[in-house]
XYZ file of C-alpha atoms in Angstrom:
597
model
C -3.392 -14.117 -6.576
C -1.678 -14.204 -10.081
C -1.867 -10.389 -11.561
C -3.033 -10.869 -15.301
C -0.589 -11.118 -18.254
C -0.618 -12.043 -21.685
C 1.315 -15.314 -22.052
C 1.119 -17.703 -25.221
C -1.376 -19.162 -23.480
C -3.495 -16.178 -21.846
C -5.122 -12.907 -23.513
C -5.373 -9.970 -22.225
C -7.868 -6.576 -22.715
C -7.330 -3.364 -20.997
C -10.913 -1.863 -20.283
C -9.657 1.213 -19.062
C -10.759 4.671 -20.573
C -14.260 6.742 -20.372
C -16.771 5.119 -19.008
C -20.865 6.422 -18.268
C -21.465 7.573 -14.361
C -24.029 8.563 -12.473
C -24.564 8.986 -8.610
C -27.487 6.400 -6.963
C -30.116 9.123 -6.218
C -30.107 10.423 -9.694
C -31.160 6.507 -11.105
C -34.124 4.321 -11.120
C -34.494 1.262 -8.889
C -31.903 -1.380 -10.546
C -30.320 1.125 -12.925
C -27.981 -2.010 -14.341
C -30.873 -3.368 -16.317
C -30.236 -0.771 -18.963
C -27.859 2.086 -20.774
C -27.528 4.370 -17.708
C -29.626 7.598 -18.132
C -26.715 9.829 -17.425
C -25.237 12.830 -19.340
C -21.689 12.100 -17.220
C -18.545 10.333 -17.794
C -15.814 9.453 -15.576
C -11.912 8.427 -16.547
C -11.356 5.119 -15.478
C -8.793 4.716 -13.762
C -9.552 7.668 -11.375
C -11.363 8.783 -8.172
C -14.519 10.327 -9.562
C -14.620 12.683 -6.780
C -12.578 15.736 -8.308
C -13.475 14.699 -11.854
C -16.787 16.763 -11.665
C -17.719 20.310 -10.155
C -20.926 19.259 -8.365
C -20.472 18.979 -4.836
C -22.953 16.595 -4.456
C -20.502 14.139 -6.606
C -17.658 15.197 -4.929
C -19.126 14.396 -1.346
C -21.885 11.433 -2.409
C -22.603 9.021 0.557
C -23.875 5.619 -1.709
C -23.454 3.467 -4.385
C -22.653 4.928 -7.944
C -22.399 3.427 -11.245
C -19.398 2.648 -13.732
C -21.006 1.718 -17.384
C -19.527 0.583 -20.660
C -19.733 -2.060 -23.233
C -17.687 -5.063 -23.437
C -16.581 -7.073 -26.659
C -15.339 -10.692 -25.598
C -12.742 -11.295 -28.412
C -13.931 -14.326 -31.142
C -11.134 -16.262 -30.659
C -11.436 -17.220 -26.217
C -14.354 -19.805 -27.314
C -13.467 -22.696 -24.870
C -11.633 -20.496 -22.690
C -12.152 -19.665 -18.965
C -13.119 -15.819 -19.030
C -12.777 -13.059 -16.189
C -12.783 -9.731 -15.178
C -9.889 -8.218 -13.271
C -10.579 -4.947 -10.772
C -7.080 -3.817 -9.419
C -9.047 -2.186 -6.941
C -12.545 -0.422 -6.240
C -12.911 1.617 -3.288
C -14.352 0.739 -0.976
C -17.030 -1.957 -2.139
C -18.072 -3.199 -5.432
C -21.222 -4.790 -7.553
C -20.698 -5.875 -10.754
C -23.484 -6.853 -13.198
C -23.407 -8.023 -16.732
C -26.034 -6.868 -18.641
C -29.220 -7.907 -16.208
C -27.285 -10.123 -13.957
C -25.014 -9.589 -10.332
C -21.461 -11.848 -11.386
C -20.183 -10.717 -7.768
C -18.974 -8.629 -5.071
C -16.022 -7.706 -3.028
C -15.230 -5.458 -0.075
C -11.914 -3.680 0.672
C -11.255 -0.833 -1.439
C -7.197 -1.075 -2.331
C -6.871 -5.033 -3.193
C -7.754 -6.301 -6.694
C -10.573 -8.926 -7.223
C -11.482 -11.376 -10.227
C -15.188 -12.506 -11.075
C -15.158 -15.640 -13.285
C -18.051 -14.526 -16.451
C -17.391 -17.657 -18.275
C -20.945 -19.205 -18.230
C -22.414 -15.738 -18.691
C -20.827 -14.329 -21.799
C -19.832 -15.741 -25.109
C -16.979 -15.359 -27.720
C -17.511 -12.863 -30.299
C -20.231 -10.981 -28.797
C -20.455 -8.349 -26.896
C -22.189 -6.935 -23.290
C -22.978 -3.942 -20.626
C -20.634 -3.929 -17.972
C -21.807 -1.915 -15.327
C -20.428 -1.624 -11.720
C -21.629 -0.387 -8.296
C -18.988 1.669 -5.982
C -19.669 2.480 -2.872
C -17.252 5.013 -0.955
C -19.221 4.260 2.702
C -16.664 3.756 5.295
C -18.570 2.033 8.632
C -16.934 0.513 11.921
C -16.807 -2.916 9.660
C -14.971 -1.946 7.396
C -10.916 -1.534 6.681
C -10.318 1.785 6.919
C -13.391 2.144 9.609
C -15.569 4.820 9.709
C -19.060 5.859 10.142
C -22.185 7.810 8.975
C -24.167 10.255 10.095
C -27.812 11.829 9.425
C -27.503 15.476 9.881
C -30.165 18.060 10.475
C -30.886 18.941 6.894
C -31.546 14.881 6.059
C -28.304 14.114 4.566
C -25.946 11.909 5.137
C -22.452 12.371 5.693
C -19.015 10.309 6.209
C -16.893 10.538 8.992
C -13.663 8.884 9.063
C -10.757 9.019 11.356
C -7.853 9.483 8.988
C -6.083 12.201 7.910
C -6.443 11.864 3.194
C -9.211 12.312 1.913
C -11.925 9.506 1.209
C -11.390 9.165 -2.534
C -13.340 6.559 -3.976
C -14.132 4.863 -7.312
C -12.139 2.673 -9.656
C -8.851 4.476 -9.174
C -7.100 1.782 -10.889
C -7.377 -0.907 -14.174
C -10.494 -2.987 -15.463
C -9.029 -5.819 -17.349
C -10.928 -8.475 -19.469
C -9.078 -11.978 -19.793
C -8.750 -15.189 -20.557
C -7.104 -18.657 -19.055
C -7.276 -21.967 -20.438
C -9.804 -24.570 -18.622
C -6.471 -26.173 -17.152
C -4.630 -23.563 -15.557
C -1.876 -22.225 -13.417
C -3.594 -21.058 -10.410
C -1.234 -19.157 -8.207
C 2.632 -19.521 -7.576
C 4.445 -18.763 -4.384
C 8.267 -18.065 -4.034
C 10.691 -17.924 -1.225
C 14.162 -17.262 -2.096
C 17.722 -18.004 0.222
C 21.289 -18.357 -0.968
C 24.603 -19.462 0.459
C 28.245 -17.633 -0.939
C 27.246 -18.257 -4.519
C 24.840 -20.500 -4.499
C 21.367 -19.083 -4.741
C 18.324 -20.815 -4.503
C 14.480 -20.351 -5.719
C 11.651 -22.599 -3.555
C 8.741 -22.492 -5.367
C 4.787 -23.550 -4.862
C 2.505 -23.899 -8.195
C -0.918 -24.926 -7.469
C -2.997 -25.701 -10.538
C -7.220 -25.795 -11.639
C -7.512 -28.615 -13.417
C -5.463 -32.066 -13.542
C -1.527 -30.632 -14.655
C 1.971 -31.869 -14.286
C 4.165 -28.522 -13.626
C 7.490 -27.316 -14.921
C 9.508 -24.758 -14.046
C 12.642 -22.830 -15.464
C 14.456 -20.162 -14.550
C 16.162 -17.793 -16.765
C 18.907 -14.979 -15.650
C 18.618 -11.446 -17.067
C 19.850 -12.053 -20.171
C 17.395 -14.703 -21.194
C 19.858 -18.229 -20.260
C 18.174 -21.007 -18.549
C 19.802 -21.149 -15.024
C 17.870 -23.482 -13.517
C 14.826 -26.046 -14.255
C 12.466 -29.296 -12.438
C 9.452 -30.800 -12.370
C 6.569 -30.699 -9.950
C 4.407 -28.519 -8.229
C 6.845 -27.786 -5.580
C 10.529 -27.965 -5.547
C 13.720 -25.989 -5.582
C 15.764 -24.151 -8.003
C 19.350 -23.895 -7.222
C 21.291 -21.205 -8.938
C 25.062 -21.228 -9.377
C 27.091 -17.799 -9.223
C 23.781 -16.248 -8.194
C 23.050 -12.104 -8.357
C 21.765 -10.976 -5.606
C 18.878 -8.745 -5.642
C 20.111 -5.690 -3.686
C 18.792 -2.386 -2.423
C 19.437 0.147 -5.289
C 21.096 -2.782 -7.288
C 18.056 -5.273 -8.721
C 18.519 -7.951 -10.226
C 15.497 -9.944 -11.319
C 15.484 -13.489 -12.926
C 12.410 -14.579 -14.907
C 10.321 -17.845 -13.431
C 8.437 -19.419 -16.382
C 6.046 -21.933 -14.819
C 4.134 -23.972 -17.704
C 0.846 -26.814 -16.753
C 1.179 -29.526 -18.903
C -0.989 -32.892 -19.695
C -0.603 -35.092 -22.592
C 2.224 -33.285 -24.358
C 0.257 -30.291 -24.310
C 1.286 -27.195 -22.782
C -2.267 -26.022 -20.917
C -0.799 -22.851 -19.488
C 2.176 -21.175 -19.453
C 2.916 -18.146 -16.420
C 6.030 -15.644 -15.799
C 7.192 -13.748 -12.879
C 10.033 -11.505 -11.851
C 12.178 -13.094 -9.219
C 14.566 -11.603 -6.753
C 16.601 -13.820 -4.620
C 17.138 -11.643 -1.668
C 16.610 -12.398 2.201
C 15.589 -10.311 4.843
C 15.543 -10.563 8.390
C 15.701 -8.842 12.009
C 18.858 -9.855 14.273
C 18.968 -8.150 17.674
C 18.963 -4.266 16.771
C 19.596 -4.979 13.219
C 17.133 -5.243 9.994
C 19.327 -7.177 7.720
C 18.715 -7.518 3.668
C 20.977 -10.192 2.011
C 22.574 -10.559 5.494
C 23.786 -6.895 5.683
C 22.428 -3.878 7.933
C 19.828 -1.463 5.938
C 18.830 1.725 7.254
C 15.872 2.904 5.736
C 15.802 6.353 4.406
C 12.779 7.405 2.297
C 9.171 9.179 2.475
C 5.496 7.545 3.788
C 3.897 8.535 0.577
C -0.047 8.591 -0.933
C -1.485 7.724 -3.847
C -2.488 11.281 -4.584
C -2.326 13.833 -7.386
C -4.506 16.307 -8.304
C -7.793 15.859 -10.294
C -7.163 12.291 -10.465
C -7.306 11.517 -6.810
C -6.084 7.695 -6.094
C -6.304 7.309 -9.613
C -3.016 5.597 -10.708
C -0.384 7.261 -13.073
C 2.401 6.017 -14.469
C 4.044 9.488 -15.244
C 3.165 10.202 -11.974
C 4.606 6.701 -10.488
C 7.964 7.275 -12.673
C 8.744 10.598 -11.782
C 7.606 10.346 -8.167
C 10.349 7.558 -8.034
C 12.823 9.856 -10.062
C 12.495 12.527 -7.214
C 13.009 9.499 -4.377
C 16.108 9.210 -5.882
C 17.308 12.036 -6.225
C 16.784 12.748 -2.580
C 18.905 9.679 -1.530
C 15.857 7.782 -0.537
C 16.011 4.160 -0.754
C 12.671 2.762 0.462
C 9.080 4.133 0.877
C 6.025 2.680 2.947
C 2.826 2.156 1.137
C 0.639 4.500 4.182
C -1.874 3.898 4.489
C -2.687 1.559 1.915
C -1.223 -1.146 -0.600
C -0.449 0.566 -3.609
C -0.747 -0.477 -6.856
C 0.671 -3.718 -8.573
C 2.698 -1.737 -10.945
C 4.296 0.592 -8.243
C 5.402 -2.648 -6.757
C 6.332 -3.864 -9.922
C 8.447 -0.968 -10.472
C 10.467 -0.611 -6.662
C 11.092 -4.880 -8.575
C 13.105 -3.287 -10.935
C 14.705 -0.463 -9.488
C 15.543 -1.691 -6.215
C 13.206 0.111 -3.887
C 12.837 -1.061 -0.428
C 9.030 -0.906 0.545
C 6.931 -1.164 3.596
C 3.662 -3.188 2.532
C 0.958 -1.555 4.774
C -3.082 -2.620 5.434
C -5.700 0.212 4.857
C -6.197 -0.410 8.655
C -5.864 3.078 9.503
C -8.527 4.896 12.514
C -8.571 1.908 14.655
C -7.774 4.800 16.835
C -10.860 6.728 19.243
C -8.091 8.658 21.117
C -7.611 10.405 17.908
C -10.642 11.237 18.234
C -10.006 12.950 21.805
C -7.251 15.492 20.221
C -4.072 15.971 22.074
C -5.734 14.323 25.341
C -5.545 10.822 23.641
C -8.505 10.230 25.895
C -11.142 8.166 23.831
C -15.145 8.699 23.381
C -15.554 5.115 23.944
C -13.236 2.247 23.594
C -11.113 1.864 20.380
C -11.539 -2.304 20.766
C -15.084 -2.595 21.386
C -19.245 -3.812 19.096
C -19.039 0.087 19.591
C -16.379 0.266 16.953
C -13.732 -2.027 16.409
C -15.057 -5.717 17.338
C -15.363 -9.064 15.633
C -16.950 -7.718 12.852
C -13.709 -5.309 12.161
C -11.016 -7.898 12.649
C -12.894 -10.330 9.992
C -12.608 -7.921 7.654
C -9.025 -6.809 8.547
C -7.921 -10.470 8.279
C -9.701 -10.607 5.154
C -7.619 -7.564 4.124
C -4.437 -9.296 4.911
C -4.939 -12.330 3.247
C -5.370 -10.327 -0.029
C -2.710 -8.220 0.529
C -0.244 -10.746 0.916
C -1.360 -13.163 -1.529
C -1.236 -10.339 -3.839
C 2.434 -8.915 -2.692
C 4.386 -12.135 -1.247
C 6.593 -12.632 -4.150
C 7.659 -9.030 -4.768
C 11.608 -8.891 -3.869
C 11.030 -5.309 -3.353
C 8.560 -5.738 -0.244
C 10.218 -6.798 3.275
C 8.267 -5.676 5.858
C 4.363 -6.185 6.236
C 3.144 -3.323 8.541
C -0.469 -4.288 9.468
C -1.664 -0.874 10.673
C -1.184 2.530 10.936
C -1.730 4.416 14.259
C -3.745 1.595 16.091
C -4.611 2.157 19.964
C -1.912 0.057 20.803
C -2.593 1.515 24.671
C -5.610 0.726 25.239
C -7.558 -2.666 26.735
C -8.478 -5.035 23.801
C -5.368 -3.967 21.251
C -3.489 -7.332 22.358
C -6.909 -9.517 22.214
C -7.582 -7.764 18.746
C -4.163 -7.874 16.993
C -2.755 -10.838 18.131
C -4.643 -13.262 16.108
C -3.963 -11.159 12.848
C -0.005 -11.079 13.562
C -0.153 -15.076 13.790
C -2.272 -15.080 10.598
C 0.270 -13.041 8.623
C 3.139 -15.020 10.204
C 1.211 -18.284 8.918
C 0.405 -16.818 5.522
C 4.451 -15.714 5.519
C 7.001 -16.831 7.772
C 9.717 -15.150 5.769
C 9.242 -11.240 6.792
C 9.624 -8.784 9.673
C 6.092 -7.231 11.339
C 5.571 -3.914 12.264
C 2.906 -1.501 12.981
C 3.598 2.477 12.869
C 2.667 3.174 16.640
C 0.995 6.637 17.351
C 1.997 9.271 20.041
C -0.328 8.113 22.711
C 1.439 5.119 22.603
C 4.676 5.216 24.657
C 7.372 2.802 25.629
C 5.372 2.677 29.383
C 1.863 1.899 28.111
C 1.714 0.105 24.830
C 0.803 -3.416 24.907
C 1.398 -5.657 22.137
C 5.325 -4.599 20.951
C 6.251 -7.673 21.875
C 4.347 -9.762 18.998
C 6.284 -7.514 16.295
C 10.249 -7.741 14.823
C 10.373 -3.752 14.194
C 9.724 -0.801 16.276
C 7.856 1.544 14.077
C 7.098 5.136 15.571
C 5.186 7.923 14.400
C 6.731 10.999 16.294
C 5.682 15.015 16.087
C 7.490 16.707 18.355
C 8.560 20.102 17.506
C 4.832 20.275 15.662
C 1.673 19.057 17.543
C 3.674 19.308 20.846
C 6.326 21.588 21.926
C 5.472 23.218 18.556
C 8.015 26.060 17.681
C 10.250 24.528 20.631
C 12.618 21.963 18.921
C 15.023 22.457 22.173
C 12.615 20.753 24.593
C 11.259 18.570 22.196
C 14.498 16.786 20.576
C 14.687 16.385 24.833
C 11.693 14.230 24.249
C 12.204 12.454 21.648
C 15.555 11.111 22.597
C 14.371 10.374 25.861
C 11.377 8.164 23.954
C 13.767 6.319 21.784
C 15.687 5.317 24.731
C 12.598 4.292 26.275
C 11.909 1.731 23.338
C 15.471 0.712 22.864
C 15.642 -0.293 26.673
C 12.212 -2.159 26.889
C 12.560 -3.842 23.441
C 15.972 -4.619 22.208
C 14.768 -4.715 18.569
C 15.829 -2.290 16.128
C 13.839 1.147 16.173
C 12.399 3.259 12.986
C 11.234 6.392 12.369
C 8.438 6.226 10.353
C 6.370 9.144 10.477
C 7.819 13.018 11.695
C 7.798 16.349 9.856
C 6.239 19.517 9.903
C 3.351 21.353 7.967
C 5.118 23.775 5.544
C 3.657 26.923 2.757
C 5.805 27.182 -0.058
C 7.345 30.629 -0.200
C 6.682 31.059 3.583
C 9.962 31.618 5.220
C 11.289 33.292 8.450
C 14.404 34.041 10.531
C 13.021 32.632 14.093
C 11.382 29.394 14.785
C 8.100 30.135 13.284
C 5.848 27.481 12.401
C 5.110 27.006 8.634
C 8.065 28.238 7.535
C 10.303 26.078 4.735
C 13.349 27.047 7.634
C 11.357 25.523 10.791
C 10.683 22.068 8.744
C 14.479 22.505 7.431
C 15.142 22.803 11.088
C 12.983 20.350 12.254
C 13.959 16.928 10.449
C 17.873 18.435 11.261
C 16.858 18.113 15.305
C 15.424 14.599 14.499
C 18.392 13.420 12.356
C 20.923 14.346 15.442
C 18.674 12.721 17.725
C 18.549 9.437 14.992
C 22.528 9.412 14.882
C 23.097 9.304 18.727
C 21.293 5.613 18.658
C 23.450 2.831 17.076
C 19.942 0.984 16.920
C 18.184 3.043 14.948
C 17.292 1.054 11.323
C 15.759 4.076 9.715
C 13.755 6.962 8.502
C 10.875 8.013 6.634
C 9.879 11.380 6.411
C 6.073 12.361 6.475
C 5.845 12.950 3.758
C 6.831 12.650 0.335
C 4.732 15.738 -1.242
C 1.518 17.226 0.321
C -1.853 15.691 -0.374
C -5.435 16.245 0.446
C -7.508 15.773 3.195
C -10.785 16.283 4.835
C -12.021 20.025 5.385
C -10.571 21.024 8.846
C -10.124 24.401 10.040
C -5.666 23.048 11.066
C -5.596 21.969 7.032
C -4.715 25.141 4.866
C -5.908 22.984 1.145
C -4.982 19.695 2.253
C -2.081 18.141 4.859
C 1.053 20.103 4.094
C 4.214 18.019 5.316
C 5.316 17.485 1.758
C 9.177 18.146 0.808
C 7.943 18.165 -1.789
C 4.448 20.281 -2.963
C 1.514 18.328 -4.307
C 2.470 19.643 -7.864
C 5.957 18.675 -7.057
C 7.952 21.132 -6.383
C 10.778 20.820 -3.844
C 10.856 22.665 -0.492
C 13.612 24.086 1.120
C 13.834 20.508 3.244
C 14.176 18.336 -0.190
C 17.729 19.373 -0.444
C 18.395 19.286 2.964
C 17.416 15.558 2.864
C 19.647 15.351 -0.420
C 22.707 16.604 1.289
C 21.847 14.129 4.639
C 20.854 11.229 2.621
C 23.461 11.044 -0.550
C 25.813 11.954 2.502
C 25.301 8.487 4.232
C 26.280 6.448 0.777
C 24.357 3.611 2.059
C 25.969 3.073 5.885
C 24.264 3.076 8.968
C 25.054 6.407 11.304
C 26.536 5.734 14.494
C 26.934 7.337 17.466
C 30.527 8.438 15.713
C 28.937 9.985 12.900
């Protein structure tokens, strides 16, 4: 899926700004058939839920409704004409003026409804669109809801942010020609100097294709013909962790001397790929340092920001970091866009987190009912997480930035029914793209004796808290067992092994001279026992501290205004631990520790 740009042959209108909003129970039946009766507005783009002080926004189980007018500008007569949702969480409706256009489900991929038969050129119309935040046990990220005693209803989920919902990112009006460029896939490879761009156009519309390719400074490296071909680039630039480089593919559709459409992306040539215990970029071991991160800011929710997205990135790296995961979501296009530029390393990640009922059991990891199961995760689930995948990687597989896919978060990779479930996605993604490493971030209850499906994934990918939910205030026994589980994986697997989740809940301001809990020392102290463990293990490919800056979460009685393993605050601010991680990660200048380091 192409992400909309003005081109010389393409317009483009932002729709993004204040829109009418209203909650369902507080509207007629089929409230799109007029101007909503509604004395609210929401920002757009933003999660409505902290926009507004009534709780019965902020916690609203059900559809509610986006409104605004629309002008279509005079001069797209004869033009194809669409609407463009970067995302709407978790399901959308979208009328204009009286009539549905269409629907999509999955909350953090974008989604394009053709109006071309429904609206004209020059004139204007009511845009109005349904949100619904309801999370069931269909739907990626599952959940379910509940009828309690007073009548209500109320959503339960079974991860640990908070359920932010709405259209936390860009509405976009535009147009393409009635011949068109449809989407365009890239895989890129080199060999010494010789770099090499194969592409796939695929075209609406009868088209011959051209390509070029131009370097940074604008010269045309590289050209052909056809809708799929290669692009061989002499002296080639690498694109390089912390060192992007990004040439400019200008595809144009063209039919009887007439240039139809005309389409540019950014392209890195980079490869990536898993040898033995090694993740290799361009050939050369990476070790991942860097943060699982959220969308997540205050009053805004998931809304995106660009100040936000620019200093957020600033901070990364200033710590050192040189790669992030997108947990437990894809992120927005321009976040992506920007790790292009600035040679970020990402993990792309599903929404599939809470495929997980031993969560649900606490510390005993011992289930309600079965995790795969009609109960909760069946059929019906892995449609829609296939679904999921297929948008997220038609939507990211030509960002140089991305090269991993991890396809879930905390799955019950232990129990019966996680191989019959997840195999058939991992040989979908491997289908949809052969050219990058799977992983999955494996939870605690998950060990090196009982997990069942490692073998179908490149990376090892754990999510480890000891020294915090167990052996808490002990980081003597537990660095005992989390070397011991490393050593575990590296002997059963023999691929490389990743840190992706440990830390430690911390209060700014809250320090201490023992081991206490909460403190800004005991995190300090923490990700130090977890770095000498990491350096011990010529294996290990990385780490990524959980997390980046605190963020919220569901009301619970162990969450003091949200989940607190930030380095850096939710406003921020660094903890004592950010420049520990400075120190450790500016330290390692790139190379991978050892056990002589």
């Amino acid at each position: 899926m192409l992400k909309p740009i003005a081109t010389p042959t393409r317009d483009l209108v932002n729709l993004d700004g204040v829109w009418r909003f209203a909650i369902d129970s507080r509207l007629g039946a089929e409230p799109w058939r007029d101007r909503l009766e509604t004395p609210l507005e929401a920002a757009v783009p933003a999660s409505y839920n902290d926009l507004f002080t009534d709780p019965a926004i902020r916690g609203h189980v059900g559809w509610v409704y986006y409104q605004r007018g629309v002008q279509v500008p005079r001069g797209w007569d004869g033009e194809r004409i669409l609407l463009r949702f970067d995302a709407a969480t978790h399901a959308a409706r979208v009328y204009v003026d009286d009539e549905l256009v269409g629907e999509h489900v999955g909350g953090y991929t974008p989604f394009d409804i053709d109006i071309t038969d429904t609206v004209s050129a020059g004139a204007a119309f009511r845009l109005t669109v349904a949100v619904s935040p309801d999370l069931t046990n269909t739907t990626i990220p599952p959940g379910k809801i509940e009828v309690g005693m007073t009548g209500g209803r109320t959503q339960t989920y079974f991860h640990d942010f908070y359920n932010y919902a709405g259209l936390a990112r860009s509405v976009w009006l535009y147009s393409l020609p009635q011949r068109h460029i449809d989407d365009v896939t890239v895989v890129t490879g080199f060999d010494a100097d010789t770099g090499w761009v194969d592409y796939r156009v695929e075209t609406v519309g009868e088209a011959d294709v051209s390509v070029r390719l131009a370097d940074e400074d604008g010269r045309i490296v590289a050209e052909a013909d056809g809708s799929v071909g290669r692009l061989v680039i002499t002296d080639v630039t690498l694109w390089r962790p912390g060192a992007a480089y990004l040439y400019t593919l200008t595809v144009d559709a063209v039919e009887d001397d007439r240039v139809w459409d005309s389409y540019s992306l950014a392209v890195g040539v980079r490869t990536v790929e898993v040898r033995g215990a090694e993740f290799l970029i361009n050939g050369e071991p990476f070790y991942f340092t860097g943060f699982g991160k959220h969308e997540d800011t205050a009053v805004r929710g998931k809304g995106h920001d660009d100040a936000y997205m620019v200093h957020d990135f600033q901070l990364m790296e200033w710590t050192g970091a040189n790669s992030f995961r997108t947990s437990h979501y894809p992120y927005a296009e321009d976040v992506l866009d920007f790790a292009d530029r600035h040679g970020v390393v990402v993990i792309d990640e599903t929404a599939a987190v809470g495929l997980n009922m031993g969560v649900v059991g606490g510390l005993s990891g011992t289930p309600p009912f079965p995790t795969f199961s009609e109960q909760y995760a069946g059929a019906e689930t892995q449609a829609a997480h296939a679904q999921h995948l297929r948008e997220l990687v038609g939507r990211d597989k030509n960002h140089p930035s991305v090269v991993m896919w991890c396809i879930a978060n905390e799955p019950a990779s232990n129990e019966e029914g996680a191989r019959e479930y997840f195999e058939p996605l991992v040989n979908l993604v491997r289908e949809l793209d052969p050219t990058r490493p799977l992983t999955y971030s494996m939870v605690m209850f998950a060990t090196f004796q009982n997990d069942r499906m490692i073998d179908l994934f490149d990376v090892v990918s754990l999510n480890r808290y000891y020294g915090w939910y167990i052996n808490a205030g002990d980081l003597a026994t537990a660095e005992l067992y989390l070397q011991g589980d490393i050593q575990g994986w590296i002997d059963r697997t023999g691929k490389p092994i990743m840190m992706l989740e440990y830390g430690a809940d911390t209060m700014p301001g809250l320090h201490s001279v023992w081991d206490q809990v909460w403190t800004e020392e005991y995190q300090t102290d923490l990700l130090a026992m977890y770095h000498r463990v990491f350096d011990r293990f010529p294996q290990f490919a990385g780490e990524q501290i959980w997390n980046f800056s605190d963020f919220a979460t569901t009301n619970g009685l162990h969450r003091v205004g949200g989940n607190r393993k930030g380095v850096f605050s939710r406003d921020r601010r660094p903890k004592s631990a950010a420049f520990a991680l400075r120190r450790r990660w500016l330290g390692l200048e790139g190379r991978k520790p050892s056990q002589d380091s």
